[in-house]
Short mmCIF file of C-alpha atoms in Angstrom, two decimals:
data_model
loop_
_atom_site.label_atom_id
_atom_site.label_comp_id
_atom_site.label_asym_id
_atom_site.label_seq_id
_atom_site.Cartn_x
_atom_site.Cartn_y
_atom_site.Cartn_z
CA MET A 30 54.66 139.54 18.17
CA ARG A 31 52.75 139.57 14.71
CA ASN A 32 52.37 136.57 12.04
CA PRO A 33 54.82 137.27 9.24
CA VAL A 34 51.85 138.34 6.30
CA THR A 35 50.70 136.28 2.35
CA LYS A 36 50.37 138.69 -0.44
CA GLN A 37 45.63 137.78 0.25
CA GLU A 38 46.48 139.60 3.45
CA LYS A 39 48.79 141.62 1.79
CA SER A 40 45.80 142.71 -1.06
CA ILE A 41 43.37 142.91 2.45
CA ALA A 42 45.16 145.52 3.87
CA MET A 43 46.13 147.77 0.32
CA ALA A 44 42.26 147.54 -0.15
CA SER A 45 42.09 149.19 3.40
CA SER A 46 44.35 151.74 3.10
CA TYR A 47 42.91 152.35 -0.46
CA LEU A 48 39.35 152.54 0.48
CA LEU A 49 39.60 154.24 3.62
CA PHE A 50 42.33 157.51 1.85
CA MET A 51 40.08 157.48 -1.36
CA PHE A 52 37.11 157.81 1.30
CA LEU A 53 38.07 160.54 3.45
CA GLY A 54 39.00 161.92 0.20
CA ALA A 55 42.97 162.19 1.41
CA VAL A 56 44.09 161.96 -2.34
CA THR A 57 44.98 164.49 -4.95
CA ALA A 58 45.60 163.36 -8.37
CA VAL A 59 47.42 165.58 -10.75
CA GLU A 60 48.37 164.59 -14.05
CA VAL A 61 52.35 164.54 -14.20
CA LEU A 62 53.27 165.81 -17.87
CA ARG A 63 56.47 162.29 -19.33
CA PRO A 64 56.13 161.10 -22.55
CA ARG A 65 53.43 158.85 -24.21
CA GLY A 66 54.44 155.06 -21.54
CA VAL A 67 56.22 156.33 -19.19
CA PRO A 68 55.47 155.52 -15.33
CA LEU A 69 55.77 158.07 -12.96
CA SER A 70 58.12 156.31 -11.03
CA LYS A 71 60.31 156.30 -14.26
CA ARG A 72 59.56 159.63 -14.95
CA GLN A 73 62.88 161.63 -14.05
CA PHE A 74 64.85 159.68 -16.62
CA TYR A 75 63.27 160.82 -19.33
CA GLU A 76 64.03 165.45 -19.10
CA GLU A 77 63.16 166.39 -21.98
CA ASN A 78 65.87 169.09 -22.47
CA ARG A 79 68.55 166.80 -22.08
CA PRO A 80 69.52 163.46 -24.08
CA PHE A 81 68.35 160.68 -22.94
CA THR A 82 70.23 157.72 -21.79
CA CYS A 83 68.98 153.60 -22.57
CA LEU A 84 68.30 152.25 -18.89
CA ASP A 85 70.15 149.70 -19.58
CA GLY A 86 72.83 151.92 -20.20
CA SER A 87 73.60 150.63 -23.52
CA GLY A 88 72.94 154.14 -25.67
CA THR A 89 73.07 157.62 -25.17
CA ILE A 90 69.95 159.23 -27.84
CA ALA A 91 68.99 162.91 -29.07
CA PHE A 92 65.77 162.75 -26.34
CA ASP A 93 63.43 163.83 -29.77
CA ARG A 94 63.84 159.73 -31.17
CA VAL A 95 62.09 159.24 -27.42
CA ASN A 96 59.10 157.58 -29.44
CA ASP A 97 59.79 158.04 -32.80
CA ASP A 98 58.79 154.47 -33.65
CA TYR A 99 62.28 153.61 -33.81
CA CYS A 100 64.04 151.29 -31.34
CA ASP A 101 67.49 152.19 -30.65
CA CYS A 102 67.86 150.63 -27.22
CA LYS A 103 68.90 146.93 -26.28
CA ASP A 104 65.67 146.83 -23.69
CA GLY A 105 62.74 149.08 -26.00
CA SER A 106 63.56 151.80 -23.45
CA ASP A 107 63.36 154.60 -26.01
CA GLU A 108 59.37 153.72 -26.76
CA PRO A 109 57.84 153.19 -23.90
CA GLY A 110 54.36 154.63 -26.83
CA THR A 111 55.60 152.05 -29.19
CA ALA A 112 55.87 149.48 -30.90
CA ALA A 113 58.98 149.32 -32.26
CA CYS A 114 60.99 146.80 -29.38
CA PRO A 115 59.68 143.41 -29.78
CA ASN A 116 60.95 144.07 -25.24
CA GLY A 117 59.28 147.34 -24.33
CA SER A 118 56.04 147.24 -22.13
CA PHE A 119 53.20 150.33 -21.99
CA HIS A 120 52.32 151.37 -18.83
CA CYS A 121 48.49 151.61 -19.06
CA THR A 122 48.12 154.45 -16.65
CA ASN A 123 44.39 152.96 -15.83
CA ALA A 124 42.97 156.76 -13.85
CA GLY A 125 39.45 155.44 -11.34
CA PHE A 126 41.37 151.39 -11.43
CA ARG A 127 44.84 150.35 -11.27
CA PRO A 128 47.86 151.01 -13.40
CA GLY A 129 49.54 147.99 -15.46
CA PHE A 130 51.92 147.33 -17.92
CA ILE A 131 50.73 145.50 -21.48
CA PRO A 132 53.57 143.98 -24.08
CA SER A 133 54.24 146.70 -26.60
CA SER A 134 53.60 144.56 -29.41
CA ARG A 135 50.11 145.36 -28.68
CA ILE A 136 49.58 149.30 -28.67
CA ASN A 137 47.26 150.75 -32.25
CA ASP A 138 46.94 146.83 -32.49
CA GLY A 139 43.22 147.38 -32.74
CA ILE A 140 42.23 145.59 -29.19
CA CYS A 141 41.77 147.62 -25.54
CA ASP A 142 44.12 146.51 -23.24
CA CYS A 143 43.93 149.07 -20.43
CA CYS A 144 40.46 151.00 -19.09
CA ASP A 145 41.36 154.38 -20.09
CA THR A 146 42.47 153.50 -24.17
CA THR A 147 45.41 154.92 -24.31
CA ASP A 148 46.78 151.72 -25.92
CA GLU A 149 45.19 152.75 -29.09
CA TYR A 150 46.07 155.88 -29.84
CA ASN A 151 46.56 155.63 -33.32
CA SER A 152 45.02 152.71 -33.83
CA GLY A 153 41.11 154.02 -34.60
CA ALA A 154 39.56 151.08 -32.86
CA THR A 155 36.13 152.34 -30.81
CA CYS A 156 37.45 152.01 -26.27
CA GLN A 157 35.43 152.99 -23.67
CA ASN A 158 37.31 154.11 -20.77
CA THR A 159 36.11 151.13 -18.11
CA CYS A 160 37.98 152.83 -15.40
CA ARG A 161 35.33 153.65 -13.10
CA GLU A 162 33.83 151.05 -13.22
CA LEU A 163 36.60 148.22 -12.88
CA GLY A 164 37.43 151.32 -10.23
CA ARG A 165 34.03 151.00 -8.06
CA LYS A 166 33.68 147.11 -8.39
CA GLU A 167 36.84 146.98 -7.59
CA ARG A 168 36.54 148.90 -4.38
CA GLU A 169 33.75 147.11 -3.34
CA SER A 170 35.08 143.44 -3.24
CA LEU A 171 38.29 144.91 -1.54
CA GLN A 172 36.22 146.63 0.87
CA MET A 173 33.75 143.60 1.08
CA LEU A 174 37.88 141.64 1.82
CA ALA A 175 38.83 144.75 3.78
CA GLU A 176 35.70 144.43 6.61
CA VAL A 177 36.32 140.22 6.09
CA ALA A 178 39.64 141.54 7.87
CA LYS A 179 38.57 144.11 9.95
CA GLU A 180 36.09 141.77 11.77
CA GLY A 181 38.78 138.84 11.16
CA PHE A 182 41.07 140.31 13.31
CA LEU A 183 38.61 141.55 15.80
CA LEU A 184 37.89 138.12 15.91
CA LYS A 185 40.73 136.75 16.34
CA GLN A 186 42.31 139.07 19.53
CA GLN A 187 39.07 137.89 21.34
CA LEU A 188 40.09 133.80 20.31
CA ILE A 189 44.34 134.57 21.64
CA HIS A 190 42.83 135.90 24.30
CA GLU A 191 40.66 133.32 25.46
CA ALA A 192 43.17 131.13 24.92
CA LYS A 193 45.89 132.69 26.80
CA ARG A 194 43.53 132.47 30.16
CA GLY A 195 43.08 128.36 28.83
CA LEU A 196 46.69 127.57 29.07
CA ASP A 197 46.64 129.41 32.41
CA GLU A 198 44.00 127.59 33.20
CA LYS A 199 45.23 124.09 31.84
CA GLN A 200 48.57 124.55 33.80
CA SER A 201 47.35 125.63 37.27
CA LYS A 202 45.04 121.91 36.72
CA VAL A 203 47.88 120.41 36.02
CA THR A 204 49.83 122.27 38.74
CA GLU A 205 47.01 120.90 40.87
CA LEU A 206 46.33 117.53 39.65
CA GLN A 207 50.56 116.89 40.79
CA LEU A 208 49.42 117.25 43.73
CA SER A 209 47.05 114.68 43.96
CA LYS A 210 48.57 112.71 42.35
CA ARG A 211 51.45 112.31 45.00
CA ALA A 212 48.83 111.56 47.67
CA SER A 213 46.80 109.28 45.50
CA GLU A 214 50.43 107.32 45.21
CA ASP A 215 50.51 107.80 48.39
CA ALA A 216 46.79 105.87 48.95
CA VAL A 217 47.79 103.26 46.53
CA GLU A 218 50.68 102.00 48.50
CA ALA A 219 49.29 102.46 51.91
CA LEU A 220 46.11 100.10 50.44
CA ARG A 221 48.57 98.10 48.63
CA LEU A 222 50.41 96.96 51.74
CA VAL A 223 46.28 96.53 53.64
CA LYS A 224 44.95 94.32 50.75
CA GLU A 225 48.88 92.11 50.88
CA ALA A 226 48.44 92.26 55.21
CA ALA A 227 44.72 90.65 54.32
CA GLU A 228 46.00 88.23 51.63
CA LYS A 229 48.42 86.32 53.61
CA PRO A 230 46.27 84.52 56.09
CA GLU A 231 43.53 83.90 53.97
CA LYS A 232 45.93 82.51 51.33
CA GLU A 233 46.84 80.07 54.36
CA ALA A 234 43.64 79.08 55.17
CA LYS A 235 42.62 79.04 51.15
CA ASP A 236 45.71 76.70 51.25
CA ARG A 237 45.00 74.55 54.06
CA HIS A 238 41.32 74.02 52.47
CA LEU A 239 42.44 72.93 49.38
CA LYS A 240 45.11 70.62 51.06
CA ALA A 241 42.13 69.22 52.91
CA TRP A 242 40.26 68.49 49.73
CA GLU A 243 42.56 67.05 47.13
CA GLU A 244 43.45 64.18 50.23
CA GLN A 245 39.80 63.97 50.33
CA GLN A 246 39.72 62.99 46.83
CA ALA A 247 42.39 60.97 47.07
CA VAL A 248 40.51 58.78 49.80
CA ILE A 249 38.01 59.25 47.59
CA ARG A 250 39.62 57.67 44.38
CA ALA A 251 42.01 55.16 45.65
CA GLU A 252 39.02 53.90 46.93
CA LYS A 253 36.88 54.25 43.17
CA ASP A 254 40.27 52.14 42.04
CA ASN A 255 41.05 49.04 44.51
CA THR A 256 36.85 48.72 44.25
CA LYS A 257 37.20 49.04 40.06
CA MET A 258 40.48 46.56 40.20
CA ALA A 259 37.87 44.17 42.15
CA GLU A 260 35.53 44.44 40.25
CA ALA A 261 38.79 43.34 37.13
CA PHE A 262 39.42 40.68 39.09
CA LEU A 263 36.25 38.96 39.44
CA ARG A 264 35.57 39.84 35.82
CA LEU A 265 38.94 38.17 35.01
CA ASP A 266 39.46 35.42 36.40
CA VAL A 267 36.56 34.29 33.85
CA ASP A 268 37.02 30.22 35.58
CA ALA A 269 36.47 31.63 39.04
CA ASP A 270 39.58 30.05 40.81
CA GLY A 271 41.14 32.19 42.51
CA LEU A 272 43.14 33.26 40.03
CA VAL A 273 43.93 35.15 36.58
CA SER A 274 45.15 33.32 33.81
CA ALA A 275 47.31 35.49 30.43
CA VAL A 276 45.22 33.10 29.01
CA GLU A 277 42.21 35.15 30.84
CA LEU A 278 44.04 38.10 29.69
CA GLN A 279 44.45 37.76 26.13
CA ALA A 280 40.20 38.03 25.75
CA HIS A 281 40.53 42.28 26.27
CA THR A 282 42.82 42.26 23.69
CA GLU A 283 42.38 45.60 24.74
CA LEU A 284 45.33 45.18 26.46
CA ASP A 285 47.36 44.00 23.79
CA PRO A 286 50.72 45.75 24.49
CA ASP A 287 51.90 46.86 20.49
CA ALA A 288 47.80 47.20 19.57
CA ASP A 289 48.76 44.80 16.35
CA GLY A 290 45.98 42.22 16.49
CA MET A 291 47.39 39.71 17.65
CA PHE A 292 47.24 39.49 21.89
CA THR A 293 49.57 36.70 22.37
CA GLU A 294 50.03 33.88 25.85
CA GLU A 295 53.20 35.52 25.70
CA GLU A 296 52.63 38.63 26.03
CA ALA A 297 49.08 38.15 28.37
CA GLN A 298 52.52 36.67 30.52
CA GLY A 299 54.24 39.75 30.48
CA LEU A 300 51.71 41.26 31.66
CA LEU A 301 51.08 40.14 34.36
CA GLY A 302 54.89 39.23 35.81
CA GLY A 303 56.39 36.95 33.66
CA VAL A 304 53.93 33.90 35.51
CA GLU A 305 51.02 32.32 34.08
CA THR A 306 48.56 32.95 36.22
CA VAL A 307 49.04 35.85 39.23
CA ASP A 308 46.63 36.28 42.92
CA THR A 309 44.55 38.51 43.99
CA ALA A 310 47.79 39.97 45.78
CA ALA A 311 50.27 39.67 43.06
CA PHE A 312 47.02 41.72 40.35
CA GLU A 313 47.67 44.45 42.50
CA SER A 314 50.65 45.04 41.28
CA ILE A 315 50.22 44.81 38.47
CA TRP A 316 46.90 46.57 37.96
CA SER A 317 47.86 49.66 37.82
CA SER A 318 50.01 48.63 34.86
CA ILE A 319 46.22 47.67 32.65
CA LYS A 320 44.06 50.12 34.40
CA GLU A 321 44.53 52.41 31.49
CA LYS A 322 43.40 50.25 29.56
CA TYR A 323 41.10 48.20 30.86
CA LEU A 324 37.94 47.36 29.35
CA SER A 325 34.94 45.99 32.02
CA GLU A 326 34.03 43.29 28.99
CA PRO A 327 36.64 41.96 26.77
CA GLN A 328 35.98 43.22 22.87
CA THR A 329 33.46 40.90 20.55
CA ASP A 330 35.29 41.29 17.22
CA ILE A 331 37.92 38.67 18.90
CA PRO A 332 37.46 34.71 19.84
CA ALA A 333 37.88 34.64 23.01
CA PRO A 334 40.80 31.33 24.08
CA VAL A 335 38.91 27.40 23.17
CA ASP A 336 40.14 24.54 24.03
CA PRO A 337 42.72 22.65 20.93
CA PRO A 338 40.61 20.84 18.59
CA THR A 339 40.83 16.09 19.73
CA PRO A 340 42.96 14.62 17.38
CA GLU A 341 40.10 12.52 15.37
CA GLU A 342 38.71 16.79 15.00
CA THR A 343 42.31 17.36 13.17
CA THR A 344 41.59 15.61 9.88
CA GLU A 345 38.77 17.90 8.94
CA PRO A 346 39.96 21.03 6.75
CA ALA A 347 40.71 24.00 7.88
CA PRO A 348 39.74 27.63 7.08
CA ASP A 349 41.45 29.88 5.32
CA ASN A 350 41.67 32.49 8.31
CA ASP A 351 42.68 30.29 11.59
CA SER A 352 41.17 33.89 13.69
CA GLU A 353 37.55 33.37 12.26
CA GLN A 354 37.47 29.74 12.38
CA TYR A 355 34.66 30.10 15.30
CA PRO A 356 32.65 33.06 15.84
CA ASP A 357 31.97 34.76 19.09
CA GLU A 358 28.38 34.10 19.07
CA GLU A 359 28.71 30.08 17.53
CA VAL A 360 29.84 27.11 19.29
CA PRO A 361 30.64 23.68 17.75
CA GLU A 362 27.93 21.07 19.12
CA GLU A 363 30.61 18.89 19.20
CA TYR A 364 32.68 21.47 21.65
CA GLU A 365 29.98 21.70 23.85
CA ASP A 366 29.38 17.80 23.92
CA GLU A 367 32.95 17.26 24.65
CA ASP A 368 32.60 20.58 28.09
CA PRO A 369 31.38 18.42 31.01
CA ASP A 370 31.79 21.97 32.42
CA ASP A 371 28.87 23.77 30.75
CA GLU A 372 26.83 24.09 33.12
CA ASP A 373 29.63 25.22 35.96
CA ASP A 374 30.13 27.55 32.83
CA GLU A 375 26.54 28.94 32.83
CA ASP A 376 26.41 29.05 36.41
CA GLN A 377 29.32 31.22 36.31
CA ASP A 378 28.25 33.40 33.59
CA GLU A 379 24.68 34.60 35.48
CA GLU A 380 26.84 35.00 38.80
CA ASP A 381 28.86 37.74 36.33
CA ASP A 382 25.46 39.06 35.46
CA LYS A 383 24.86 40.46 38.62
CA ILE A 384 29.04 41.76 39.10
CA PRO A 385 28.19 45.09 38.96
CA PRO A 386 29.16 47.77 36.44
CA THR A 387 32.65 49.46 37.11
CA ALA A 388 30.44 53.24 37.03
CA PRO A 389 31.39 54.27 40.39
CA PRO A 390 29.34 54.83 43.09
CA THR A 391 26.09 56.85 43.16
CA GLU A 392 27.41 57.96 46.80
CA THR A 393 29.36 60.54 44.79
CA THR A 394 29.70 61.70 41.15
CA GLU A 395 32.81 62.82 39.54
CA GLU A 396 30.74 66.61 39.38
CA ASP A 397 31.19 65.78 43.12
CA GLU A 398 34.99 65.23 42.91
CA GLN A 399 35.19 68.31 41.00
CA ALA A 400 33.77 70.59 42.97
CA LEU A 401 35.14 72.43 45.50
CA PRO A 402 32.99 72.21 48.38
CA PRO A 403 32.02 75.46 49.76
CA TYR A 404 35.09 77.25 53.02
CA GLU A 405 34.28 77.76 56.60
CA GLU A 406 33.16 80.20 57.50
CA GLY A 407 36.68 81.11 59.42
CA THR A 408 38.12 80.71 55.99
CA GLN A 409 35.58 82.28 54.10
CA SER A 410 35.95 85.43 56.74
CA LEU A 411 39.25 86.71 56.51
CA ILE A 412 38.47 85.96 52.17
CA ASP A 413 36.01 89.51 53.01
CA VAL A 414 38.01 90.68 53.94
CA ALA A 415 40.73 90.09 51.36
CA GLN A 416 38.33 90.77 49.02
CA LYS A 417 37.37 93.92 50.03
CA ALA A 418 41.29 95.14 50.36
CA ARG A 419 41.65 94.47 47.15
CA ASP A 420 38.37 96.11 46.13
CA GLU A 421 39.65 99.61 47.96
CA PHE A 422 42.67 99.06 46.16
CA ASP A 423 41.89 98.68 42.79
CA GLU A 424 39.39 100.53 42.76
CA ALA A 425 42.44 103.44 44.17
CA GLU A 426 44.53 102.91 41.79
CA ARG A 427 41.87 103.71 39.38
CA ALA A 428 42.12 106.80 40.69
CA LEU A 429 45.52 107.65 40.26
CA ARG A 430 45.65 106.14 36.03
CA ALA A 431 42.43 108.54 35.71
CA VAL A 432 44.42 111.21 37.47
CA ASP A 433 47.78 110.91 35.75
CA ASP A 434 45.82 110.00 32.16
CA GLN A 435 44.48 113.41 32.53
CA ILE A 436 47.73 115.17 33.29
CA LYS A 437 49.02 113.37 29.99
CA GLY A 438 46.59 115.23 28.19
CA LEU A 439 47.11 118.66 29.11
CA GLU A 440 50.74 118.29 29.10
CA LYS A 441 50.73 117.36 25.35
CA GLU A 442 47.57 119.76 24.04
CA ILE A 443 49.77 121.97 26.09
CA SER A 444 52.53 121.56 24.55
CA LEU A 445 50.78 121.81 20.68
CA ASP A 446 52.90 124.32 18.65
CA PHE A 447 48.98 126.52 18.34
CA GLY A 448 50.95 129.77 17.42
CA PRO A 449 52.96 132.84 18.99
CA SER A 450 50.37 133.69 20.62
CA PHE A 451 47.75 130.59 20.59
CA GLU A 452 45.57 131.78 18.06
CA PHE A 453 44.81 128.63 16.99
CA ALA A 454 44.61 126.66 20.30
CA TYR A 455 40.18 127.26 19.80
CA LEU A 456 41.07 124.50 17.42
CA TYR A 457 41.87 121.54 19.32
CA GLY A 458 38.97 118.78 19.77
CA GLN A 459 37.53 120.15 16.59
CA CYS A 460 36.39 118.68 14.21
CA TYR A 461 35.32 120.63 10.35
CA ASP A 462 33.02 118.95 8.06
CA LEU A 463 32.28 119.95 3.64
CA THR A 464 29.32 118.35 1.91
CA THR A 465 29.79 116.82 -1.49
CA SER A 466 28.17 115.35 -4.01
CA GLU A 467 29.86 112.44 -3.26
CA TYR A 468 31.49 112.78 0.30
CA ILE A 469 31.58 114.15 2.98
CA TYR A 470 35.29 115.13 3.66
CA ARG A 471 36.48 116.04 7.82
CA LEU A 472 38.69 117.84 9.31
CA CYS A 473 40.08 117.49 12.66
CA PRO A 474 42.60 120.51 12.38
CA PHE A 475 45.24 118.95 14.90
CA ASN A 476 44.20 114.69 14.85
CA ARG A 477 43.64 113.71 11.56
CA VAL A 478 41.53 114.60 7.71
CA SER A 479 38.91 111.56 6.41
CA GLN A 480 37.01 110.73 3.76
CA LYS A 481 33.62 109.16 3.95
CA PRO A 482 31.22 107.90 1.37
CA LYS A 483 27.90 110.71 1.44
CA PHE A 484 25.27 107.53 0.66
CA GLY A 485 27.45 105.02 2.48
CA GLY A 486 30.59 103.32 3.16
CA SER A 487 33.66 102.87 5.47
CA GLU A 488 35.86 106.15 6.07
CA THR A 489 39.65 106.96 5.42
CA ASN A 490 41.85 108.36 5.81
CA LEU A 491 43.16 111.61 3.84
CA GLY A 492 46.47 112.39 6.60
CA SER A 493 46.83 112.06 9.73
CA TRP A 494 48.38 115.66 11.68
CA GLY A 495 51.82 116.40 10.86
CA SER A 496 52.95 119.80 11.35
CA TRP A 497 52.52 123.37 9.94
CA SER A 498 54.38 124.03 6.83
CA GLY A 499 54.19 126.86 5.32
CA SER A 500 56.80 129.23 3.66
CA GLU A 501 59.09 131.07 5.75
CA ASP A 502 57.57 133.70 5.97
CA ASN A 503 54.58 132.49 6.94
CA VAL A 504 54.40 128.78 8.37
CA TYR A 505 51.49 129.43 9.93
CA SER A 506 49.09 129.36 6.82
CA GLN A 507 49.18 125.36 6.10
CA LYS A 508 48.63 122.54 7.34
CA LYS A 509 49.88 119.02 6.89
CA TYR A 510 48.63 116.00 7.29
CA ASP A 511 50.34 112.53 5.94
CA HIS A 512 50.85 108.94 6.61
CA GLY A 513 47.03 108.48 5.62
CA THR A 514 45.15 105.12 3.89
CA GLY A 515 47.57 103.65 1.28
CA CYS A 516 45.78 104.20 -2.30
CA TRP A 517 46.20 101.28 -4.51
CA GLN A 518 48.93 100.68 -5.67
CA GLY A 519 50.40 104.02 -5.26
CA PRO A 520 51.79 106.21 -1.83
CA ASN A 521 49.84 106.89 0.98
CA ARG A 522 47.15 109.54 1.42
CA SER A 523 48.08 112.74 2.54
CA THR A 524 47.19 116.70 2.41
CA THR A 525 47.54 120.31 2.77
CA VAL A 526 45.58 122.81 3.93
CA LYS A 527 45.39 125.64 3.40
CA LEU A 528 44.83 128.84 6.00
CA THR A 529 42.50 132.27 4.65
CA CYS A 530 41.31 134.66 6.75
CA GLY A 531 37.52 134.75 7.39
CA LYS A 532 34.97 135.36 9.91
CA GLU A 533 33.28 132.10 10.25
CA THR A 534 36.05 128.94 10.73
CA VAL A 535 34.65 126.19 7.69
CA VAL A 536 36.21 123.89 5.04
CA ILE A 537 35.33 125.68 1.53
CA SER A 538 37.20 123.50 -1.09
CA VAL A 539 38.21 120.47 -0.62
CA SER A 540 40.30 119.09 -4.46
CA GLU A 541 43.31 116.26 -5.04
CA PRO A 542 45.61 118.11 -7.41
CA SER A 543 48.09 114.43 -7.92
CA ARG A 544 46.78 110.65 -6.83
CA CYS A 545 46.71 110.54 -3.49
CA GLU A 546 47.61 114.20 -2.78
CA TYR A 547 44.75 116.16 -1.43
CA LEU A 548 44.53 120.48 -0.52
CA MET A 549 42.16 122.02 1.78
CA GLU A 550 41.05 125.69 2.20
CA PHE A 551 40.00 126.26 5.62
CA THR A 552 39.45 129.43 6.71
CA THR A 553 39.58 130.68 10.41
CA PRO A 554 39.71 134.31 11.78
CA ALA A 555 43.03 132.75 13.25
CA VAL A 556 45.43 133.99 10.74
CA CYS A 557 43.00 137.28 10.04
CA GLN A 558 46.37 140.81 10.36
CA GLU A 559 46.40 143.70 11.88
CA PRO A 560 44.50 146.32 9.06
CA PRO A 561 46.46 149.35 8.72
CA SER A 562 46.27 152.39 10.32
CA LEU A 563 44.79 155.36 8.17
CA ASP A 564 48.00 157.44 7.18
CA ALA A 565 46.75 161.00 5.14
CA ASN A 566 50.69 161.74 3.49
CA HIS A 567 49.72 158.94 0.92
CA ASP A 568 51.76 159.76 -2.77
CA HIS A 569 49.81 161.73 -4.77
CA THR A 570 47.84 158.89 -7.41
CA GLU A 571 49.21 158.54 -10.57
CA LEU A 572 48.08 160.54 -13.69
#
């Protein structure tokens, strides 16, 4: 199956055919007599010995009225060699170059339009016949294009051959990998069973170890809590009578239930279970409700309770704020004198100073409590066996994923549209750069198009590979890349890549004909067509 031919390729093909018969002498130049301005293809309509019928059928006139400088036919076909008809056309024979047409209005206007000067036959203009020189230059240009097309087509045949061989290899590789995948799946499943069998006794042994450690920690915590409770009772029992009273509890304002700054005796009794004092046994029942708030040292900003003043002292003016009557550090001398238990209090203070702090015992720290001890030898052995089984299972799973990824990658590549003969397959996974004065453009044919500032900066996506978008008769002549980086207050960028025949695979130009829409020209041998064969019976060149 041959690709449809583009206009450029038609031009190259025509040039190849033209050059072949020109150089090999397969052309015989014959001058055919006909009225001035008439192409050889229409010679049969202009017979001297019979009336002329307008080519549009609008009328018939005597033949001597053809080229009489008067327009008789509506289509201007009776005046092919004069400027009489505004809609007429003049045929330039241009022997040695390409024939062509010009509007009749340019005949004898003093400007040479035909390279053979035939349009200025009666104007007096000085014209030179440049057809041979133009023909020579065109033949050189067309010869170069023909050479490129010929070499490009040979390269294309190589690309097709290599692509088909590569496709066969990839399909064989997929089959091989699918067999390997099934074997890997079986291995993974077997190792899963080994892992699960090893993990069961491991879990049981670790659970036993953890349970024993948690029970040990619970004992340690209970011992610490009991020690702290005993110390708290001693500190709260200020008068050392073996009881903690509501008044003694009030010294620890951090225990105030409503935290309103007024720890009343009623609130303290509430904490004690509604009684005024509790002994050690009863204190144990209320300890759980106060231990989170309890501080070993009472807060100093709230005064400790004092005995009520004597009647004689009530006559003294009371301060505005009863709560600040006596700072903790300053107790009135009269109270010191009236307290008969001063010496006992001092002795008690000395005993209080000897009470150890509430910090946990030095032999067991919080860190020791949190650290799980090393496993026993039997448990560690089970852990090692299970870990080995896990490692082997994980490695087998990774190998299976790698095989699966390979299969998906190859299947994706095989499924892509690389042209009717896989001639574009060699572009897969490749990228081609074009550097301009400002940017570096990169085309990855089956991935994306990007633009990066030449002197530093972030890359901009100009579109991701979408589909072939050429014309219906040559869909593989153009590619479309969509959904690029969005323009500021505009659409997402997109790029159209036009493919032309060339010996080399290279980006030759980039432009932005519309905002955010880019046009890239890309040469590749993959679009080169087979040159036409030599036809020695080619039509005679018209003169």
